[in-house]
PDB file of C-alpha atoms in Angstrom:
ATOM      1  CA  MET A   1      14.492   9.282   7.110  1.00  0.00           C
ATOM      2  CA  ASP A   2      12.949   6.131   7.686  1.00  0.00           C
ATOM      3  CA  ILE A   3       9.411   7.504   8.260  1.00  0.00           C
ATOM      4  CA  ILE A   4       8.856   3.908   9.158  1.00  0.00           C
ATOM      5  CA  VAL A   5      10.017   1.526  11.177  1.00  0.00           C
ATOM      6  CA  VAL A   6       8.580  -1.943  11.586  1.00  0.00           C
ATOM      7  CA  GLU A   7      10.774  -4.287  14.168  1.00  0.00           C
ATOM      8  CA  GLY A   8      10.190  -7.493  15.431  1.00  0.00           C
ATOM      9  CA  LEU A   9       6.623  -8.188  14.299  1.00  0.00           C
ATOM     10  CA  VAL A  10       4.455 -11.427  15.390  1.00  0.00           C
ATOM     11  CA  LYS A  11       1.125 -12.256  14.952  1.00  0.00           C
ATOM     12  CA  VAL A  12      -0.587 -15.633  15.783  1.00  0.00           C
ATOM     13  CA  TYR A  13      -3.666 -16.776  14.518  1.00  0.00           C
ATOM     14  CA  GLY A  14      -5.460 -20.549  15.504  1.00  0.00           C
ATOM     15  CA  GLY A  15      -1.509 -21.114  17.035  1.00  0.00           C
ATOM     16  CA  ARG A  16       0.097 -20.397  13.548  1.00  0.00           C
ATOM     17  CA  ARG A  17       2.407 -17.971  13.395  1.00  0.00           C
ATOM     18  CA  VAL A  18       1.550 -16.192  10.437  1.00  0.00           C
ATOM     19  CA  ILE A  19       3.648 -13.346  10.901  1.00  0.00           C
ATOM     20  CA  ASP A  20       7.194 -14.166  12.434  1.00  0.00           C
ATOM     21  CA  GLY A  21       9.625 -11.638  13.560  1.00  0.00           C
ATOM     22  CA  VAL A  22       8.950  -9.117  10.944  1.00  0.00           C
ATOM     23  CA  SER A  23      11.618  -6.145  10.543  1.00  0.00           C
ATOM     24  CA  PHE A  24      12.221  -3.344   7.957  1.00  0.00           C
ATOM     25  CA  ARG A  25      12.349   0.239   7.751  1.00  0.00           C
ATOM     26  CA  VAL A  26      10.740   2.718   4.943  1.00  0.00           C
ATOM     27  CA  ARG A  27      12.246   5.958   4.049  1.00  0.00           C
ATOM     28  CA  SER A  28       9.958   9.185   2.773  1.00  0.00           C
ATOM     29  CA  GLY A  29      10.041   9.467  -1.009  1.00  0.00           C
ATOM     30  CA  GLU A  30      10.571   5.373  -1.145  1.00  0.00           C
ATOM     31  CA  VAL A  31       8.338   2.960  -2.967  1.00  0.00           C
ATOM     32  CA  PHE A  32       9.087   0.025  -0.942  1.00  0.00           C
ATOM     33  CA  GLY A  33       7.348  -3.186  -2.202  1.00  0.00           C
ATOM     34  CA  LEU A  34       6.221  -6.109   0.069  1.00  0.00           C
ATOM     35  CA  VAL A  35       6.643  -9.223  -2.377  1.00  0.00           C
ATOM     36  CA  GLY A  36       5.024 -13.131  -1.827  1.00  0.00           C
ATOM     37  CA  PRO A  37       2.562 -15.580  -2.774  1.00  0.00           C
ATOM     38  CA  ASN A  38      -1.047 -15.606  -1.660  1.00  0.00           C
ATOM     39  CA  GLY A  39      -0.920 -16.151   2.502  1.00  0.00           C
ATOM     40  CA  ALA A  40       2.954 -15.000   2.542  1.00  0.00           C
ATOM     41  CA  GLY A  41       1.812 -12.481   5.227  1.00  0.00           C
ATOM     42  CA  LYS A  42       1.788  -9.375   3.038  1.00  0.00           C
ATOM     43  CA  THR A  43      -1.757  -7.971   4.132  1.00  0.00           C
ATOM     44  CA  THR A  44      -1.556  -8.552   7.979  1.00  0.00           C
ATOM     45  CA  THR A  45       1.805  -6.989   8.030  1.00  0.00           C
ATOM     46  CA  LEU A  46      -0.222  -4.266   6.100  1.00  0.00           C
ATOM     47  CA  ARG A  47      -3.271  -4.102   8.861  1.00  0.00           C
ATOM     48  CA  ILE A  48      -0.954  -4.172  11.444  1.00  0.00           C
ATOM     49  CA  ILE A  49       1.156  -0.580  10.689  1.00  0.00           C
ATOM     50  CA  ALA A  50      -2.244   0.770   9.237  1.00  0.00           C
ATOM     51  CA  THR A  51      -2.785   0.161  13.340  1.00  0.00           C
ATOM     52  CA  LEU A  52      -6.083  -2.103  12.301  1.00  0.00           C
ATOM     53  CA  VAL A  53      -4.492  -5.336  14.044  1.00  0.00           C
ATOM     54  CA  LYS A  54      -2.508  -5.452  17.243  1.00  0.00           C
ATOM     55  CA  PRO A  55       0.355  -7.561  16.475  1.00  0.00           C
ATOM     56  CA  ASN A  56       1.402 -10.187  19.557  1.00  0.00           C
ATOM     57  CA  GLU A  57       5.085  -8.842  19.618  1.00  0.00           C
ATOM     58  CA  GLY A  58       6.918  -6.515  18.054  1.00  0.00           C
ATOM     59  CA  ARG A  59       6.755  -2.128  17.428  1.00  0.00           C
ATOM     60  CA  VAL A  60       5.770   0.150  14.794  1.00  0.00           C
ATOM     61  CA  LEU A  61       6.819   3.838  14.490  1.00  0.00           C
ATOM     62  CA  VAL A  62       5.111   6.088  12.100  1.00  0.00           C
ATOM     63  CA  ASN A  63       6.829   9.318  11.643  1.00  0.00           C
ATOM     64  CA  GLY A  64       8.178   8.441  15.025  1.00  0.00           C
ATOM     65  CA  VAL A  65       5.044   7.945  16.501  1.00  0.00           C
ATOM     66  CA  ASP A  66       4.553   4.612  18.295  1.00  0.00           C
ATOM     67  CA  ALA A  67       1.774   3.242  16.383  1.00  0.00           C
ATOM     68  CA  LEU A  68       0.708   0.643  18.953  1.00  0.00           C
ATOM     69  CA  ALA A  69       0.838   2.732  22.063  1.00  0.00           C
ATOM     70  CA  LYS A  70      -0.881   5.761  19.879  1.00  0.00           C
ATOM     71  CA  PRO A  71      -3.379   3.941  16.959  1.00  0.00           C
ATOM     72  CA  VAL A  72      -5.215   7.643  16.884  1.00  0.00           C
ATOM     73  CA  GLU A  73      -2.126  10.010  17.160  1.00  0.00           C
ATOM     74  CA  ALA A  74      -0.415   7.551  13.794  1.00  0.00           C
ATOM     75  CA  ARG A  75      -3.336   7.814  11.557  1.00  0.00           C
ATOM     76  CA  LYS A  76      -3.032  11.212  11.232  1.00  0.00           C
ATOM     77  CA  PHE A  77       0.195  10.342   8.505  1.00  0.00           C
ATOM     78  CA  LEU A  78      -1.483   7.068   7.038  1.00  0.00           C
ATOM     79  CA  GLY A  79      -3.260   7.081   4.083  1.00  0.00           C
ATOM     80  CA  TYR A  80      -4.833   3.008   3.365  1.00  0.00           C
ATOM     81  CA  LEU A  81      -6.020   1.078   0.571  1.00  0.00           C
ATOM     82  CA  PRO A  82      -6.702  -2.283   1.465  1.00  0.00           C
ATOM     83  CA  GLU A  83      -7.627  -5.008  -1.234  1.00  0.00           C
ATOM     84  CA  GLU A  84     -11.000  -6.026  -0.882  1.00  0.00           C
ATOM     85  CA  ALA A  85     -12.202  -2.121  -0.626  1.00  0.00           C
ATOM     86  CA  GLU A  86     -15.242  -1.660  -1.903  1.00  0.00           C
ATOM     87  CA  VAL A  87     -17.223   1.706  -3.856  1.00  0.00           C
ATOM     88  CA  TYR A  88     -20.825   2.952  -2.806  1.00  0.00           C
ATOM     89  CA  PRO A  89     -22.790   2.336  -6.013  1.00  0.00           C
ATOM     90  CA  ARG A  90     -25.469   4.979  -5.358  1.00  0.00           C
ATOM     91  CA  LEU A  91     -22.826   7.375  -4.465  1.00  0.00           C
ATOM     92  CA  THR A  92     -21.278   9.147  -7.323  1.00  0.00           C
ATOM     93  CA  GLY A  93     -17.075   9.287  -7.101  1.00  0.00           C
ATOM     94  CA  TYR A  94     -17.248  13.211  -6.392  1.00  0.00           C
ATOM     95  CA  GLU A  95     -19.117  11.759  -3.393  1.00  0.00           C
ATOM     96  CA  HIS A  96     -16.866   9.657  -2.187  1.00  0.00           C
ATOM     97  CA  MET A  97     -14.064  11.952  -2.171  1.00  0.00           C
ATOM     98  CA  LEU A  98     -16.552  14.554  -0.324  1.00  0.00           C
ATOM     99  CA  PHE A  99     -17.684  12.353   2.083  1.00  0.00           C
ATOM    100  CA  HIS A 100     -14.003  11.052   2.872  1.00  0.00           C
ATOM    101  CA  ALA A 101     -12.674  14.519   2.433  1.00  0.00           C
ATOM    102  CA  ARG A 102     -14.688  16.088   5.586  1.00  0.00           C
ATOM    103  CA  LEU A 103     -13.995  13.285   7.916  1.00  0.00           C
ATOM    104  CA  LYS A 104     -10.061  13.316   7.331  1.00  0.00           C
ATOM    105  CA  CYS A 105      -9.611  17.011   6.687  1.00  0.00           C
ATOM    106  CA  PRO A 106     -12.543  19.221   7.417  1.00  0.00           C
ATOM    107  CA  ASN A 107     -10.933  22.812   7.495  1.00  0.00           C
ATOM    108  CA  SER A 108      -9.334  21.917   4.242  1.00  0.00           C
ATOM    109  CA  TYR A 109     -11.754  19.337   2.543  1.00  0.00           C
ATOM    110  CA  ARG A 110     -12.140  21.292  -0.654  1.00  0.00           C
ATOM    111  CA  GLU A 111      -8.377  21.309  -1.071  1.00  0.00           C
ATOM    112  CA  ALA A 112      -8.167  17.353  -0.852  1.00  0.00           C
ATOM    113  CA  VAL A 113     -10.873  16.741  -2.907  1.00  0.00           C
ATOM    114  CA  SER A 114      -9.480  18.923  -5.608  1.00  0.00           C
ATOM    115  CA  ARG A 115      -7.017  16.782  -5.527  1.00  0.00           C
ATOM    116  CA  GLY A 116      -8.505  13.598  -5.575  1.00  0.00           C
ATOM    117  CA  ALA A 117     -10.196  14.253  -8.897  1.00  0.00           C
ATOM    118  CA  GLN A 118      -7.375  15.391 -10.153  1.00  0.00           C
ATOM    119  CA  LEU A 119      -5.197  11.914  -8.873  1.00  0.00           C
ATOM    120  CA  SER A 120      -8.278   9.339  -9.909  1.00  0.00           C
ATOM    121  CA  GLY A 121      -8.123  10.944 -13.844  1.00  0.00           C
ATOM    122  CA  LEU A 122     -11.538  10.084 -13.870  1.00  0.00           C
ATOM    123  CA  GLY A 123     -12.898  13.563 -15.100  1.00  0.00           C
ATOM    124  CA  ASN A 124     -16.824  13.903 -15.951  1.00  0.00           C
ATOM    125  CA  ARG A 125     -17.355  10.331 -14.824  1.00  0.00           C
ATOM    126  CA  LEU A 126     -16.722  11.273 -11.060  1.00  0.00           C
ATOM    127  CA  HIS A 127     -20.772  13.169 -11.578  1.00  0.00           C
ATOM    128  CA  ASP A 128     -21.502   9.313 -12.164  1.00  0.00           C
ATOM    129  CA  LYS A 129     -22.161   6.728  -9.588  1.00  0.00           C
ATOM    130  CA  ALA A 130     -20.271   4.576  -8.989  1.00  0.00           C
ATOM    131  CA  GLY A 131     -22.017   1.745  -9.145  1.00  0.00           C
ATOM    132  CA  GLU A 132     -21.463   1.925 -13.498  1.00  0.00           C
ATOM    133  CA  TYR A 133     -18.069   2.028 -12.865  1.00  0.00           C
ATOM    134  CA  SER A 134     -15.842  -0.285 -14.556  1.00  0.00           C
ATOM    135  CA  LYS A 135     -13.230  -2.076 -12.101  1.00  0.00           C
ATOM    136  CA  GLY A 136     -10.230  -0.190 -13.275  1.00  0.00           C
ATOM    137  CA  MET A 137     -12.485   3.393 -12.098  1.00  0.00           C
ATOM    138  CA  LYS A 138     -13.204   2.014  -8.815  1.00  0.00           C
ATOM    139  CA  ARG A 139      -9.764   1.374  -7.842  1.00  0.00           C
ATOM    140  CA  ARG A 140      -8.547   4.217  -9.207  1.00  0.00           C
ATOM    141  CA  LEU A 141     -10.987   6.277  -7.391  1.00  0.00           C
ATOM    142  CA  LEU A 142     -10.353   4.430  -4.187  1.00  0.00           C
ATOM    143  CA  MET A 143      -6.442   5.372  -4.410  1.00  0.00           C
ATOM    144  CA  ALA A 144      -7.234   8.856  -5.028  1.00  0.00           C
ATOM    145  CA  ILE A 145      -9.050   8.709  -1.784  1.00  0.00           C
ATOM    146  CA  ALA A 146      -6.545   7.461   0.265  1.00  0.00           C
ATOM    147  CA  LEU A 147      -3.628   9.605  -1.198  1.00  0.00           C
ATOM    148  CA  MET A 148      -5.743  13.167  -1.789  1.00  0.00           C
ATOM    149  CA  THR A 149      -5.086  14.163   1.640  1.00  0.00           C
ATOM    150  CA  LYS A 150      -1.149  13.705   1.253  1.00  0.00           C
ATOM    151  CA  PRO A 151      -0.496  11.458   3.899  1.00  0.00           C
ATOM    152  CA  GLN A 152       3.470  10.672   4.712  1.00  0.00           C
ATOM    153  CA  VAL A 153       2.415   7.361   4.132  1.00  0.00           C
ATOM    154  CA  ALA A 154       0.043   5.531   1.514  1.00  0.00           C
ATOM    155  CA  ILE A 155       0.132   1.509   2.490  1.00  0.00           C
ATOM    156  CA  LEU A 156      -1.489   0.080  -0.962  1.00  0.00           C
ATOM    157  CA  ASP A 157      -2.599  -3.464  -0.593  1.00  0.00           C
ATOM    158  CA  GLU A 158      -2.109  -4.987  -3.558  1.00  0.00           C
ATOM    159  CA  PRO A 159      -3.263  -1.674  -5.700  1.00  0.00           C
ATOM    160  CA  THR A 160      -3.562  -3.592  -9.663  1.00  0.00           C
ATOM    161  CA  SER A 161      -5.382  -6.899  -8.362  1.00  0.00           C
ATOM    162  CA  GLY A 162      -7.664  -7.811 -10.817  1.00  0.00           C
ATOM    163  CA  LEU A 163      -6.657  -5.157 -12.976  1.00  0.00           C
ATOM    164  CA  ASP A 164      -6.360  -5.337 -16.806  1.00  0.00           C
ATOM    165  CA  VAL A 165      -2.941  -3.397 -18.438  1.00  0.00           C
ATOM    166  CA  HIS A 166      -4.354   0.079 -18.715  1.00  0.00           C
ATOM    167  CA  ALA A 167      -6.166   0.079 -15.398  1.00  0.00           C
ATOM    168  CA  SER A 168      -2.598  -1.332 -13.824  1.00  0.00           C
ATOM    169  CA  TYR A 169      -0.227   0.830 -15.682  1.00  0.00           C
ATOM    170  CA  SER A 170      -2.511   3.967 -14.726  1.00  0.00           C
ATOM    171  CA  VAL A 171      -2.347   2.856 -11.076  1.00  0.00           C
ATOM    172  CA  ARG A 172       1.175   2.491 -10.657  1.00  0.00           C
ATOM    173  CA  LYS A 173       2.257   5.417 -12.375  1.00  0.00           C
ATOM    174  CA  VAL A 174      -0.321   7.454  -9.476  1.00  0.00           C
ATOM    175  CA  ILE A 175       1.636   5.675  -6.987  1.00  0.00           C
ATOM    176  CA  LYS A 176       5.661   6.570  -8.446  1.00  0.00           C
ATOM    177  CA  GLU A 177       4.667   9.941  -9.141  1.00  0.00           C
ATOM    178  CA  TYR A 178       2.424  10.435  -5.943  1.00  0.00           C
ATOM    179  CA  SER A 179       5.413   9.033  -3.650  1.00  0.00           C
ATOM    180  CA  LYS A 180       8.247  11.261  -5.606  1.00  0.00           C
ATOM    181  CA  GLU A 181       6.191  15.430  -5.571  1.00  0.00           C
ATOM    182  CA  ALA A 182       4.518  14.457  -2.192  1.00  0.00           C
ATOM    183  CA  GLY A 183       7.852  12.788  -0.473  1.00  0.00           C
ATOM    184  CA  ALA A 184       5.960  10.233   0.624  1.00  0.00           C
ATOM    185  CA  ALA A 185       6.342   6.880   1.825  1.00  0.00           C
ATOM    186  CA  VAL A 186       4.292   4.161   0.246  1.00  0.00           C
ATOM    187  CA  ILE A 187       4.692   0.522   0.957  1.00  0.00           C
ATOM    188  CA  ILE A 188       2.800  -1.971  -1.537  1.00  0.00           C
ATOM    189  CA  SER A 189       1.648  -5.580  -0.966  1.00  0.00           C
ATOM    190  CA  SER A 190       2.028  -7.446  -4.271  1.00  0.00           C
ATOM    191  CA  HIS A 191       2.193 -11.248  -5.761  1.00  0.00           C
ATOM    192  CA  ASN A 192       3.087  -9.845  -8.760  1.00  0.00           C
ATOM    193  CA  MET A 193       6.957 -10.217  -9.127  1.00  0.00           C
ATOM    194  CA  LEU A 194       7.475  -7.857 -12.472  1.00  0.00           C
ATOM    195  CA  GLU A 195       5.087  -5.275 -11.568  1.00  0.00           C
ATOM    196  CA  VAL A 196       6.838  -4.532  -8.044  1.00  0.00           C
ATOM    197  CA  GLU A 197      10.589  -4.811 -10.501  1.00  0.00           C
ATOM    198  CA  HIS A 198       9.158  -1.716 -12.450  1.00  0.00           C
ATOM    199  CA  LEU A 199       7.583   0.156  -9.418  1.00  0.00           C
ATOM    200  CA  CYS A 200       9.359  -0.210  -6.196  1.00  0.00           C
ATOM    201  CA  ASP A 201      12.317   1.423  -5.138  1.00  0.00           C
ATOM    202  CA  ARG A 202      13.439  -1.623  -2.286  1.00  0.00           C
ATOM    203  CA  VAL A 203      11.355  -4.457  -1.978  1.00  0.00           C
ATOM    204  CA  ALA A 204      11.350  -7.494   0.627  1.00  0.00           C
ATOM    205  CA  PHE A 205      10.761 -10.691   0.082  1.00  0.00           C
ATOM    206  CA  ILE A 206       7.972 -12.491   2.376  1.00  0.00           C
ATOM    207  CA  ASN A 207       7.882 -15.851   3.081  1.00  0.00           C
ATOM    208  CA  ASN A 208       6.056 -18.317   5.403  1.00  0.00           C
ATOM    209  CA  GLY A 209       5.747 -14.457   7.952  1.00  0.00           C
ATOM    210  CA  ARG A 210       9.477 -14.458   7.286  1.00  0.00           C
ATOM    211  CA  ILE A 211      11.141 -11.848   5.526  1.00  0.00           C
ATOM    212  CA  ILE A 212      13.771 -13.817   3.743  1.00  0.00           C
ATOM    213  CA  ASP A 213      15.818 -10.549   1.651  1.00  0.00           C
ATOM    214  CA  SER A 214      15.432  -7.346   1.030  1.00  0.00           C
ATOM    215  CA  GLY A 215      17.374  -4.936  -0.946  1.00  0.00           C
ATOM    216  CA  PRO A 216      16.540  -2.702  -4.510  1.00  0.00           C
ATOM    217  CA  PRO A 217      15.127  -5.089  -7.265  1.00  0.00           C
ATOM    218  CA  THR A 218      18.538  -4.632  -9.401  1.00  0.00           C
ATOM    219  CA  GLU A 219      20.561  -5.158  -6.493  1.00  0.00           C
ATOM    220  CA  LEU A 220      18.396  -8.758  -5.751  1.00  0.00           C
ATOM    221  CA  MET A 221      18.842 -10.374  -9.169  1.00  0.00           C
ATOM    222  CA  ASN A 222      22.480  -9.245  -9.272  1.00  0.00           C
ATOM    223  CA  LYS A 223      22.617 -11.367  -6.165  1.00  0.00           C
ATOM    224  CA  TYR A 224      21.051 -14.724  -7.283  1.00  0.00           C
ATOM    225  CA  SER A 225      21.918 -14.083 -10.819  1.00  0.00           C
ATOM    226  CA  SER A 226      18.203 -13.727 -11.941  1.00  0.00           C
ATOM    227  CA  ALA A 227      17.092 -12.297 -15.083  1.00  0.00           C
ATOM    228  CA  ASN A 228      14.121 -10.833 -13.279  1.00  0.00           C
ATOM    229  CA  ILE A 229      12.402 -10.360  -9.387  1.00  0.00           C
ATOM    230  CA  GLU A 230      10.172 -13.573  -9.996  1.00  0.00           C
ATOM    231  CA  GLU A 231      13.305 -15.830 -10.535  1.00  0.00           C
ATOM    232  CA  ALA A 232      15.565 -14.196  -7.883  1.00  0.00           C
ATOM    233  CA  PHE A 233      12.682 -14.461  -5.474  1.00  0.00           C
ATOM    234  CA  ILE A 234      12.199 -17.996  -6.075  1.00  0.00           C
ATOM    235  CA  LYS A 235      16.212 -18.558  -5.397  1.00  0.00           C
ATOM    236  CA  ALA A 236      15.902 -16.717  -2.461  1.00  0.00           C
ATOM    237  CA  ILE A 237      14.012 -19.032  -0.867  1.00  0.00           C
ATOM    238  CA  GLU A 238      15.482 -22.081  -2.327  1.00  0.00           C
ATOM    239  CA  ALA A 239      18.694 -20.204  -0.479  1.00  0.00           C
ATOM    240  CA  SER A 240      16.755 -19.532   2.589  1.00  0.00           C
ATOM    241  CA  ALA A 241      15.350 -23.280   2.980  1.00  0.00           C
ATOM    242  CA  ILE A 242      19.654 -24.610   2.910  1.00  0.00           C
TER     243      ILE A 242
END
């Protein structure tokens, strides 16, 4: 089942089309990656799906809801982790979760916090102030907050940006397990090609605001006779320019 439908998105900033006709679909239980360099249009696309930015053209359906016409209703199905998300340094990790859970699901916030604590993997450190956390710990906390209410769609913008190998592995594991166990659609953006090769069920190559190809990583590598998804992306750009 396609839980996310994106059709013909166009977004213009300062006379420039930063998104130019982007279309794709994401199924339940699938990790879908928007793959491309910085400035390709990944973040703008995710912000439109998250109902934070309105496109100039196109439409977005979230679980059958027109997210542009009914953004409040669409948000009930969404969990969102921005790339630039930050913590409140004087609050503990547990207090972060409690705050967000009471806002999002006041009638079941205890269950959400318990789930978030497990997802974060922070253990007793949840009761320390978040300002004392490493960057990896902060990202794991924010990831847990985005997922603890069991959204049917999780939108994760550069989820491992700036993290070391160990922290990145931990975050990727949480994403993969959550998608399968919750049957949720997960959309991630990344410029780390090799990461999404192992994480995503399908990827869309995006460059200069346009989708130039999409499919399972192995199929794209075979299509472009490439040893990895990074090489396939470069060849896809070259082919699209012909």
